[in-house]
CSV table of C-alpha atoms and ligand atoms in Angstrom, one decimal:
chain,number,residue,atom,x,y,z
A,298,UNK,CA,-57.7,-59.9,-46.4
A,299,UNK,CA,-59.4,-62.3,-44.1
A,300,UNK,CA,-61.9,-65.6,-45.1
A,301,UNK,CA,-62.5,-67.2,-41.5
A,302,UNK,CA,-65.7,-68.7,-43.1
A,303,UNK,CA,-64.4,-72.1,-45.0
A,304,UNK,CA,-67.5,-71.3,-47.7
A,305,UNK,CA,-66.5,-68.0,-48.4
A,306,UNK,CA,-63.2,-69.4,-49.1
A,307,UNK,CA,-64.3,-71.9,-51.6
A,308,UNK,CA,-66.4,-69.6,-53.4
A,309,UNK,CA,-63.2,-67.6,-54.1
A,310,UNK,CA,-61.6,-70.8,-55.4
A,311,UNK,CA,-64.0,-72.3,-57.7
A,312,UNK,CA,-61.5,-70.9,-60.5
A,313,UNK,CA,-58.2,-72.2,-59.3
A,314,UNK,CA,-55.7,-70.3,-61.9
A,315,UNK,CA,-54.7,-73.4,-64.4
A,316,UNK,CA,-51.2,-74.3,-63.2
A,317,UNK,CA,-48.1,-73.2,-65.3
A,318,UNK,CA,-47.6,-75.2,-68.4
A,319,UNK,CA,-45.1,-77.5,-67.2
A,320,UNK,CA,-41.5,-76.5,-68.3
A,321,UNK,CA,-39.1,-78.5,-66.1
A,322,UNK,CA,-38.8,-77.6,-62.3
A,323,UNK,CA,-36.7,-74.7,-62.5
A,324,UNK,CA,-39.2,-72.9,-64.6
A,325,UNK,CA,-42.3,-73.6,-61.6
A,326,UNK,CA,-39.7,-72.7,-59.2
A,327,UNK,CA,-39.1,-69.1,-60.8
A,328,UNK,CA,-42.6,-68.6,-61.6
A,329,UNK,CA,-43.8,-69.6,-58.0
A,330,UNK,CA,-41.1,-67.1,-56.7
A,331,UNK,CA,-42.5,-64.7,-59.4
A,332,UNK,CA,-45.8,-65.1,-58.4
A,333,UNK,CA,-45.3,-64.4,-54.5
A,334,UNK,CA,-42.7,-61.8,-55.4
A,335,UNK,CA,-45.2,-59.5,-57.3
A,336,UNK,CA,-47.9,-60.0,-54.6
A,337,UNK,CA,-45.0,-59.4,-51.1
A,338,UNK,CA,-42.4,-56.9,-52.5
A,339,UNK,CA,-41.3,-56.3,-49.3
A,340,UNK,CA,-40.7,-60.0,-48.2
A,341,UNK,CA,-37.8,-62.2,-49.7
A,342,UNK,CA,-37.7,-66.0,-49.6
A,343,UNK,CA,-35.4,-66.1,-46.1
A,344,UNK,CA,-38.6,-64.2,-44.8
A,345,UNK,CA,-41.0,-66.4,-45.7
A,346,UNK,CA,-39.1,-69.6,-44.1
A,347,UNK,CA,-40.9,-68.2,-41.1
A,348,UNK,CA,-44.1,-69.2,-42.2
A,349,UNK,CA,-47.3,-67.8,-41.0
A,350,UNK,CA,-45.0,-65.4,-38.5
A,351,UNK,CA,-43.5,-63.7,-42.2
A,352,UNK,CA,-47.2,-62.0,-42.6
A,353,UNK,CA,-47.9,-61.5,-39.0
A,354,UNK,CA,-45.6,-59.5,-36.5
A,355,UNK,CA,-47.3,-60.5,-33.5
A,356,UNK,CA,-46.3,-64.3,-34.5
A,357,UNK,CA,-43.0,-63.1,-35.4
A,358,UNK,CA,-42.5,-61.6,-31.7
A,359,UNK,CA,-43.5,-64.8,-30.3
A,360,UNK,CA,-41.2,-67.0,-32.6
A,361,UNK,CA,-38.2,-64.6,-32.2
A,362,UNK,CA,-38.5,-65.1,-28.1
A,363,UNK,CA,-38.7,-68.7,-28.4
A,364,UNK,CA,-35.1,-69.4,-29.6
A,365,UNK,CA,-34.6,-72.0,-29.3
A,366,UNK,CA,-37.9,-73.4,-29.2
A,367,UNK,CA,-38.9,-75.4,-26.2
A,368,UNK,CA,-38.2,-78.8,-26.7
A,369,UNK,CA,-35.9,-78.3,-28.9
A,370,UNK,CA,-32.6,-79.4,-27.3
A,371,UNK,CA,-34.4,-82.4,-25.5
A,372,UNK,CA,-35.7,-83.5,-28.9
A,373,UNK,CA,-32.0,-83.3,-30.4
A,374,UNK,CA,-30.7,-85.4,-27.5
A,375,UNK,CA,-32.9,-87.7,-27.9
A,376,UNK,CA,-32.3,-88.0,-31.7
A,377,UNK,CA,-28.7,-88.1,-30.7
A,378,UNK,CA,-29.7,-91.0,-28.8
A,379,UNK,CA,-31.3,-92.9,-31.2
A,380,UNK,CA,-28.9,-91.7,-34.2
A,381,UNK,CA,-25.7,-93.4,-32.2
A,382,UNK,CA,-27.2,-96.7,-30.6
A,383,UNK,CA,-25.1,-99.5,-31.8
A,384,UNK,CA,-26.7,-102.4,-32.7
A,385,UNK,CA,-25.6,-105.9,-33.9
A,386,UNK,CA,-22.1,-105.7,-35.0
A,387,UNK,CA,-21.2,-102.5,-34.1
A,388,UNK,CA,-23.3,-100.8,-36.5
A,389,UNK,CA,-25.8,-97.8,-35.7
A,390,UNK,CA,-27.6,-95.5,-37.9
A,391,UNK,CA,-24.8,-93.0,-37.8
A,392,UNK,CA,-22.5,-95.6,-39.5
A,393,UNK,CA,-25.1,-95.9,-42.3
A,394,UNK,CA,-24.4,-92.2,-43.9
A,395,UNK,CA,-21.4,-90.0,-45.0
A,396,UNK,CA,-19.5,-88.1,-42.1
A,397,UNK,CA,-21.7,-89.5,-39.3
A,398,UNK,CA,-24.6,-87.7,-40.8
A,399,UNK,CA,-23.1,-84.4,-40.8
A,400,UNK,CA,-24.1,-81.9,-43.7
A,401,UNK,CA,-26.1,-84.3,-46.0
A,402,UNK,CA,-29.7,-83.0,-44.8
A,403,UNK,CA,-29.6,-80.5,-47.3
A,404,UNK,CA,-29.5,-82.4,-50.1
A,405,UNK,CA,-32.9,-84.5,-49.1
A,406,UNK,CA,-35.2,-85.9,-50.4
A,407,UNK,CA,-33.1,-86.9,-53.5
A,408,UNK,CA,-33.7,-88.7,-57.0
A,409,UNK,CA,-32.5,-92.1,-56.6
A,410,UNK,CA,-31.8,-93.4,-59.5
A,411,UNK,CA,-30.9,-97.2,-58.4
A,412,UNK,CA,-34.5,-97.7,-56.7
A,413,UNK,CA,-36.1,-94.8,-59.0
A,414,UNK,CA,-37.9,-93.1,-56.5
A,415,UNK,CA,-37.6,-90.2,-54.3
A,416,UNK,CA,-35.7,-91.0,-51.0
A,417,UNK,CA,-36.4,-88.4,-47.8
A,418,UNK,CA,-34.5,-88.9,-45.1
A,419,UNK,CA,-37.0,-90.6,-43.7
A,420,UNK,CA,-36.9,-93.1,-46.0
A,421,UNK,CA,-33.0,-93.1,-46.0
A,422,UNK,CA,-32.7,-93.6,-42.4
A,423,UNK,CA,-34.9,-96.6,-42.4
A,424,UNK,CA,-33.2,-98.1,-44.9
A,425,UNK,CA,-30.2,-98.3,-42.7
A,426,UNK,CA,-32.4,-100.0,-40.0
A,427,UNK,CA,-34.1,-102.6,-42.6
A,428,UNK,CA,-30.6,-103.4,-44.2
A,429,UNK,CA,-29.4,-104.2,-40.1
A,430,UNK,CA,-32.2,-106.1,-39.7
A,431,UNK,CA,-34.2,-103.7,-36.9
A,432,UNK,CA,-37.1,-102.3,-36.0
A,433,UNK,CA,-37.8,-99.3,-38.8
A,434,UNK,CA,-39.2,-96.1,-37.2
A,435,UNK,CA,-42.5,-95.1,-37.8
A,436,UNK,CA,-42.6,-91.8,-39.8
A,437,UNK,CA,-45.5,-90.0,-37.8
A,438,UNK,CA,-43.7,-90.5,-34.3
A,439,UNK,CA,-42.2,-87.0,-32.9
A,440,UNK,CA,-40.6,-89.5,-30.0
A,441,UNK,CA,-38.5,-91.7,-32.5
A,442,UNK,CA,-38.5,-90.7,-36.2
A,443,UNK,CA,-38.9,-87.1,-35.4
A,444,UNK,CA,-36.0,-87.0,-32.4
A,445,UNK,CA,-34.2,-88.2,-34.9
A,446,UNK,CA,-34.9,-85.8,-38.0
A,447,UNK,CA,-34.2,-82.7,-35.3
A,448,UNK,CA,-30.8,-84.5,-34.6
A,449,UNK,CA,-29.8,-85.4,-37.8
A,450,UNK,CA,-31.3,-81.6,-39.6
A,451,UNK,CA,-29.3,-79.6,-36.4
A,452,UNK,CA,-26.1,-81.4,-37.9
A,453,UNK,CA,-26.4,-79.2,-41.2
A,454,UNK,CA,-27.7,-76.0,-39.4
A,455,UNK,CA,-27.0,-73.1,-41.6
A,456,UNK,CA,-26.2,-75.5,-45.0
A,457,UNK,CA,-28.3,-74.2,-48.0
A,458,UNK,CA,-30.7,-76.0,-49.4
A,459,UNK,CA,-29.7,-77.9,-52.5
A,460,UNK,CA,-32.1,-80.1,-54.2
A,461,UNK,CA,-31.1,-81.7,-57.3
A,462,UNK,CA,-33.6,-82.7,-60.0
A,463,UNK,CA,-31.6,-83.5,-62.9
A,464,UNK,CA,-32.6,-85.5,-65.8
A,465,UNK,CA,-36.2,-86.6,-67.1
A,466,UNK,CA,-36.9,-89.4,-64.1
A,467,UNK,CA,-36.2,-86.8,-61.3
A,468,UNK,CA,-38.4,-84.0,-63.7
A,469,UNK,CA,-41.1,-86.5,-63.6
A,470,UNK,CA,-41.4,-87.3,-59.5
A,471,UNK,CA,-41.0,-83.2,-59.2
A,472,UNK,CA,-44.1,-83.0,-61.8
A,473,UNK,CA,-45.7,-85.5,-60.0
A,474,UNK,CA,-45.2,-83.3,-56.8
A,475,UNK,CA,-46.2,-80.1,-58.6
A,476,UNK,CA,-49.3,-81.7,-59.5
A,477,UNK,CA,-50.2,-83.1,-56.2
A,478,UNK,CA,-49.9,-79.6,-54.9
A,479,UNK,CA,-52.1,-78.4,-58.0
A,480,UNK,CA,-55.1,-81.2,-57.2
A,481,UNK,CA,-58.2,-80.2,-55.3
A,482,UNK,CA,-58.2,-83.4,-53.2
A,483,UNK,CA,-60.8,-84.6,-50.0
A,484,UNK,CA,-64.4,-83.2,-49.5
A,485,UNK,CA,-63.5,-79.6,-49.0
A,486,UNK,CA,-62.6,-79.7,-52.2
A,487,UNK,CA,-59.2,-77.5,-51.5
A,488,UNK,CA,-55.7,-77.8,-53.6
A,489,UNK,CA,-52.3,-77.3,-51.4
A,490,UNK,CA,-52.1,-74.5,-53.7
A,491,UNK,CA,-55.5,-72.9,-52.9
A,492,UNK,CA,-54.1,-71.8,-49.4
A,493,UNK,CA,-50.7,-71.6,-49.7
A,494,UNK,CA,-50.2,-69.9,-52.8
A,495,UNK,CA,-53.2,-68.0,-54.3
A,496,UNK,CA,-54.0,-67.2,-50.4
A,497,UNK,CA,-50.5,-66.8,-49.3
A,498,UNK,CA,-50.4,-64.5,-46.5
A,499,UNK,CA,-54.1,-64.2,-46.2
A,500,UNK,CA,-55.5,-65.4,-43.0
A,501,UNK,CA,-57.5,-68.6,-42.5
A,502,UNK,CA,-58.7,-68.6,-39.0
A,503,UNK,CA,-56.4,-67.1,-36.5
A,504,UNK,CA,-53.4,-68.2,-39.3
A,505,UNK,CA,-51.9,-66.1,-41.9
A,506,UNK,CA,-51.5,-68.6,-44.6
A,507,UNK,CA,-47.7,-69.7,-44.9
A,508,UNK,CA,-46.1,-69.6,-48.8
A,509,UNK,CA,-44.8,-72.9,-50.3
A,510,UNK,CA,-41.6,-71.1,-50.7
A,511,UNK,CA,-39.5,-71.6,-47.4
A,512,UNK,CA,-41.4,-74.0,-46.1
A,513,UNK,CA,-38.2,-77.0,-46.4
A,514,UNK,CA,-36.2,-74.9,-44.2
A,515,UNK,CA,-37.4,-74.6,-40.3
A,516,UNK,CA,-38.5,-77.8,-40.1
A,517,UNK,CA,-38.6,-80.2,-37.5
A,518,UNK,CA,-40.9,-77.6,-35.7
A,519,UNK,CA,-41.5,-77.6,-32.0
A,520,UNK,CA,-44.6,-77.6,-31.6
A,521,UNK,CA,-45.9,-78.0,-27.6
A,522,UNK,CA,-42.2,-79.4,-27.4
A,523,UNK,CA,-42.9,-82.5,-30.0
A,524,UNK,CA,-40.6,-82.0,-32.9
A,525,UNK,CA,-43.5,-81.7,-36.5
A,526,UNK,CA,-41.7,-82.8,-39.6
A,527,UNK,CA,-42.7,-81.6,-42.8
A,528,UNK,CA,-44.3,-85.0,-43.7
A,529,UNK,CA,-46.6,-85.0,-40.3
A,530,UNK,CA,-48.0,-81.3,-40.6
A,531,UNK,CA,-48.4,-82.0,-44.7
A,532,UNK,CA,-50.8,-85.3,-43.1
A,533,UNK,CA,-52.2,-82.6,-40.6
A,534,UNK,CA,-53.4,-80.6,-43.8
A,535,UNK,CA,-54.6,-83.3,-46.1
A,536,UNK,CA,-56.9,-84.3,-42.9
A,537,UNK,CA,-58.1,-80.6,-42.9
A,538,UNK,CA,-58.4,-80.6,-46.1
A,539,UNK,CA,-61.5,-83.4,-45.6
A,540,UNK,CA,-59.2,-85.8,-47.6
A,541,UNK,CA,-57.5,-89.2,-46.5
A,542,UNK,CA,-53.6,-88.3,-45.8
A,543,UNK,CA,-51.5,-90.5,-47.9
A,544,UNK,CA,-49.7,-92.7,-45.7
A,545,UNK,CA,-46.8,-91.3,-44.0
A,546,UNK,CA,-43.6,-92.7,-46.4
A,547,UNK,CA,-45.4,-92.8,-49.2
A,548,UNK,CA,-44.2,-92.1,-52.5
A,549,UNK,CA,-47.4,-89.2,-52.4
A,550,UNK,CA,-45.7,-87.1,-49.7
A,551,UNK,CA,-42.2,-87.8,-50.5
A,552,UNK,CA,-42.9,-86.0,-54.3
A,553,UNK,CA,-44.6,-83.2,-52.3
A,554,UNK,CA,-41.7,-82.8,-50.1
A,555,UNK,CA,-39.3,-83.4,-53.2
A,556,UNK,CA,-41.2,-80.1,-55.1
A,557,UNK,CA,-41.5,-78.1,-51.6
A,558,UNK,CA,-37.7,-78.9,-50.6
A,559,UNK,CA,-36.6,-77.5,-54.1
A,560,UNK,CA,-38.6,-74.1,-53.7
A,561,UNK,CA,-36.6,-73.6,-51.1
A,562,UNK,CA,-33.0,-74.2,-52.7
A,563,UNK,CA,-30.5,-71.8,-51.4
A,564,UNK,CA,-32.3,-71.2,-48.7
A,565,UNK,CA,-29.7,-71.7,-44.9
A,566,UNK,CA,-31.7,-74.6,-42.9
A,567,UNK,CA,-32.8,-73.7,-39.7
A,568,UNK,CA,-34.2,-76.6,-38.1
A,569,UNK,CA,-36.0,-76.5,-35.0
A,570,UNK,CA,-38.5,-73.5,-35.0
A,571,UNK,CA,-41.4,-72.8,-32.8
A,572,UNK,CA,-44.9,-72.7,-34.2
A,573,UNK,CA,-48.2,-72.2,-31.7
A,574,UNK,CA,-50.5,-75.5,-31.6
A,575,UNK,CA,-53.0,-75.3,-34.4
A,576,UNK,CA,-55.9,-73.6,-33.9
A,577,UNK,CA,-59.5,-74.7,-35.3
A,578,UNK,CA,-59.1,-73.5,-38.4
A,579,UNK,CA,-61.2,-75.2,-40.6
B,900,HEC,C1,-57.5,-74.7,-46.2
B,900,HEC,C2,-56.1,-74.2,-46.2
B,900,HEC,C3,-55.0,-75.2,-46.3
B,900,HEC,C4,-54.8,-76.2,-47.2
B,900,HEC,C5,-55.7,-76.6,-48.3
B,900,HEC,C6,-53.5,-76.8,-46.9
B,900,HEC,N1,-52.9,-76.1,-45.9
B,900,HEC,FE1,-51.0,-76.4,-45.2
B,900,HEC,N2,-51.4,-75.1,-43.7
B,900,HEC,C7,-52.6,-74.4,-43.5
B,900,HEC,C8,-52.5,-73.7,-42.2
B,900,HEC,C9,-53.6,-72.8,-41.6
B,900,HEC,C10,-51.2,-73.9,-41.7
B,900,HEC,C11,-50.6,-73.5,-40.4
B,900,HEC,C12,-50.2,-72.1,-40.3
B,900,HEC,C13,-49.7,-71.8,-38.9
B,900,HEC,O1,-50.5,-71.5,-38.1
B,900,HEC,O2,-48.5,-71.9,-38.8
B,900,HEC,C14,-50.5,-74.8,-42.7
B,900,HEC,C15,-49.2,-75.2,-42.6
B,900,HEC,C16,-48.5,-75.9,-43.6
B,900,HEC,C17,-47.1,-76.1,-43.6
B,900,HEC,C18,-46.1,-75.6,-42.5
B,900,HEC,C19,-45.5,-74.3,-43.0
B,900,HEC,C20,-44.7,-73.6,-41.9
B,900,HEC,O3,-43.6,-73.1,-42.2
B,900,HEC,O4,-45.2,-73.5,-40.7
B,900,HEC,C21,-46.8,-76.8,-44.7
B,900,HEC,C22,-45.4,-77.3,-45.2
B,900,HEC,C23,-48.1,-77.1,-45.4
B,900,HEC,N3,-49.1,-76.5,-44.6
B,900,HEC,C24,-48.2,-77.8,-46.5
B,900,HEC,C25,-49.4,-78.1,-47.1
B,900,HEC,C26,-49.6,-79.0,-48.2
B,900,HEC,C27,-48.5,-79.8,-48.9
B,900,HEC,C28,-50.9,-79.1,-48.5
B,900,HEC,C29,-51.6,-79.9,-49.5
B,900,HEC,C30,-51.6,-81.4,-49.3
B,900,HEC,C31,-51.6,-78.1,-47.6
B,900,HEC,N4,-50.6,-77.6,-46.8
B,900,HEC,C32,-52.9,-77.8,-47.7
B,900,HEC,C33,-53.7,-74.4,-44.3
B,900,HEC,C34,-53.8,-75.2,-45.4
């Protein structure tokens, strides 16, 4: 299956199936997995954390020889960096979370219930700054926010993802997610959903179209050595996509990340994979 040409595309889409009546996020998790599992047989959830590379062996070749992806231990050093600078009083971001940082990443983005919104790490890790009075990191910067996501994520290498959404508040940010993903947003007239789940595995461009399931896992991803974290290439898309990219940190892309992160649950994170610079797909 191939639709290089955007219009062809969209006249395949002009019935986007209705989502799934909404029945908590454990029911759209199994029916997602459901869904992809009737269509790829042969390809289980820890296959698809590859992304485009799960439907597309000459991808997978070039991933598997570029372990670890270049840039990869230069962008964790740097993290490192960052992660254990001390600043007034002794304090640094490591200081600021449970064991040092170790083995929490998993567990992101999370419900808060104090502040009632969705905290990714991203968020987390500048709260620690704003609560030390320093600089916070800018979310779209692979030189300081996403050093530090590759650090941070390579300290819970191989943990399995375990998003929680329990009780109605967190249901309600993971429907608001769902729905995001759902929306035909931007001038091209494209849901996340469009590609990545009805087209799952079909190509677009030069890309075979990665499944929402497994896409929590890999992430940062070296791209041209600069670490890409989920919120960044989620912006990339919504630009493709012909529509203005919610700011990165907003509440918008923290519930997409909150619904993407949980498809994933029980999935081993494996931080740091290689993906090819984009091409002109759209
Ligand atoms: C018109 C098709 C299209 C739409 C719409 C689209 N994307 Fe993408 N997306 C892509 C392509 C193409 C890639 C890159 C595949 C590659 O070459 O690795 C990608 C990559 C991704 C990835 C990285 C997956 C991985 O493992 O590498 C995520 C996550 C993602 N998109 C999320 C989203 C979200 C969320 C939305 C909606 C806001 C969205 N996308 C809308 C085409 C699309």
């Amino acid at each position: 299956m191939r639709f290089p040409d955007p219009r062809a595309l969209l006249a395949t889409l002009l019935v986007l199936a209705a989502p799934a009546a909404w029945g908590g996020a454990e029911q759209v998790r199994a029916g997602i997995l459901a869904e992809l599992r009737e269509r790829y047989p042969a390809l289980s959830p820890a296959d698809m954390a590859a992304g485009a590379a799960a439907f597309d062996a000459a991808r997978l070749a070039q991933a598997q020889a570029r372990q670890p992806a270049p840039g990869a231990a230069e962008a964790i050093a740097a993290g490192k960096r960052i992660w254990t600078h001390r600043f007034a009083k002794g304090r640094s971001l490591a200081g600021c979370f449970p064991n040092g940082g170790r083995r929490i990443a998993a567990a992101y983005p999370q419900y808060d219930r104090r502040v009632k919104r969705v905290v990714t790490l991203e968020t987390a890790i500048n709260q620690c700054l704003k609560t030390y009075g320093q600089p916070l990191l800018d979310p779209a910067d692979p030189a300081t926010m996403g050093a530090v996501l590759a650090y941070l994520r390579s300290l819970s290498e191989g943990q399995k993802v375990a998003i929680r959404v329990a009780g109605a508040a967190a249901e309600a940010r993971f429907e608001d997610g769902r729905r995001l993903y759902f929306t035909r947003l931007g001038q091209r007239n494209y849901a996340c959903a469009s590609c990545h789940l009805r087209h799952a595995g079909s190509y677009f461009g030069d890309a075979a179209l990665p499944p929402p399931v497994g896409s929590a896992v890999s992430w940062p991803w070296l791209r041209e050595g600069h670490p890409v974290s989920l919120q960044v290439r989620i912006r990339e898309c919504l630009e493709r996509m012909g529509a203005a990219p919610f700011p990165a940190g907003s509440e918008e892309l923290a519930q997409l990340e909150y619904f993407l992160a949980y498809l994933s649950n029980g999935l081993p994170l494996r931080p740091g994979a290689w993906r090819p610079a984009d091409g002109p797909h759209m």
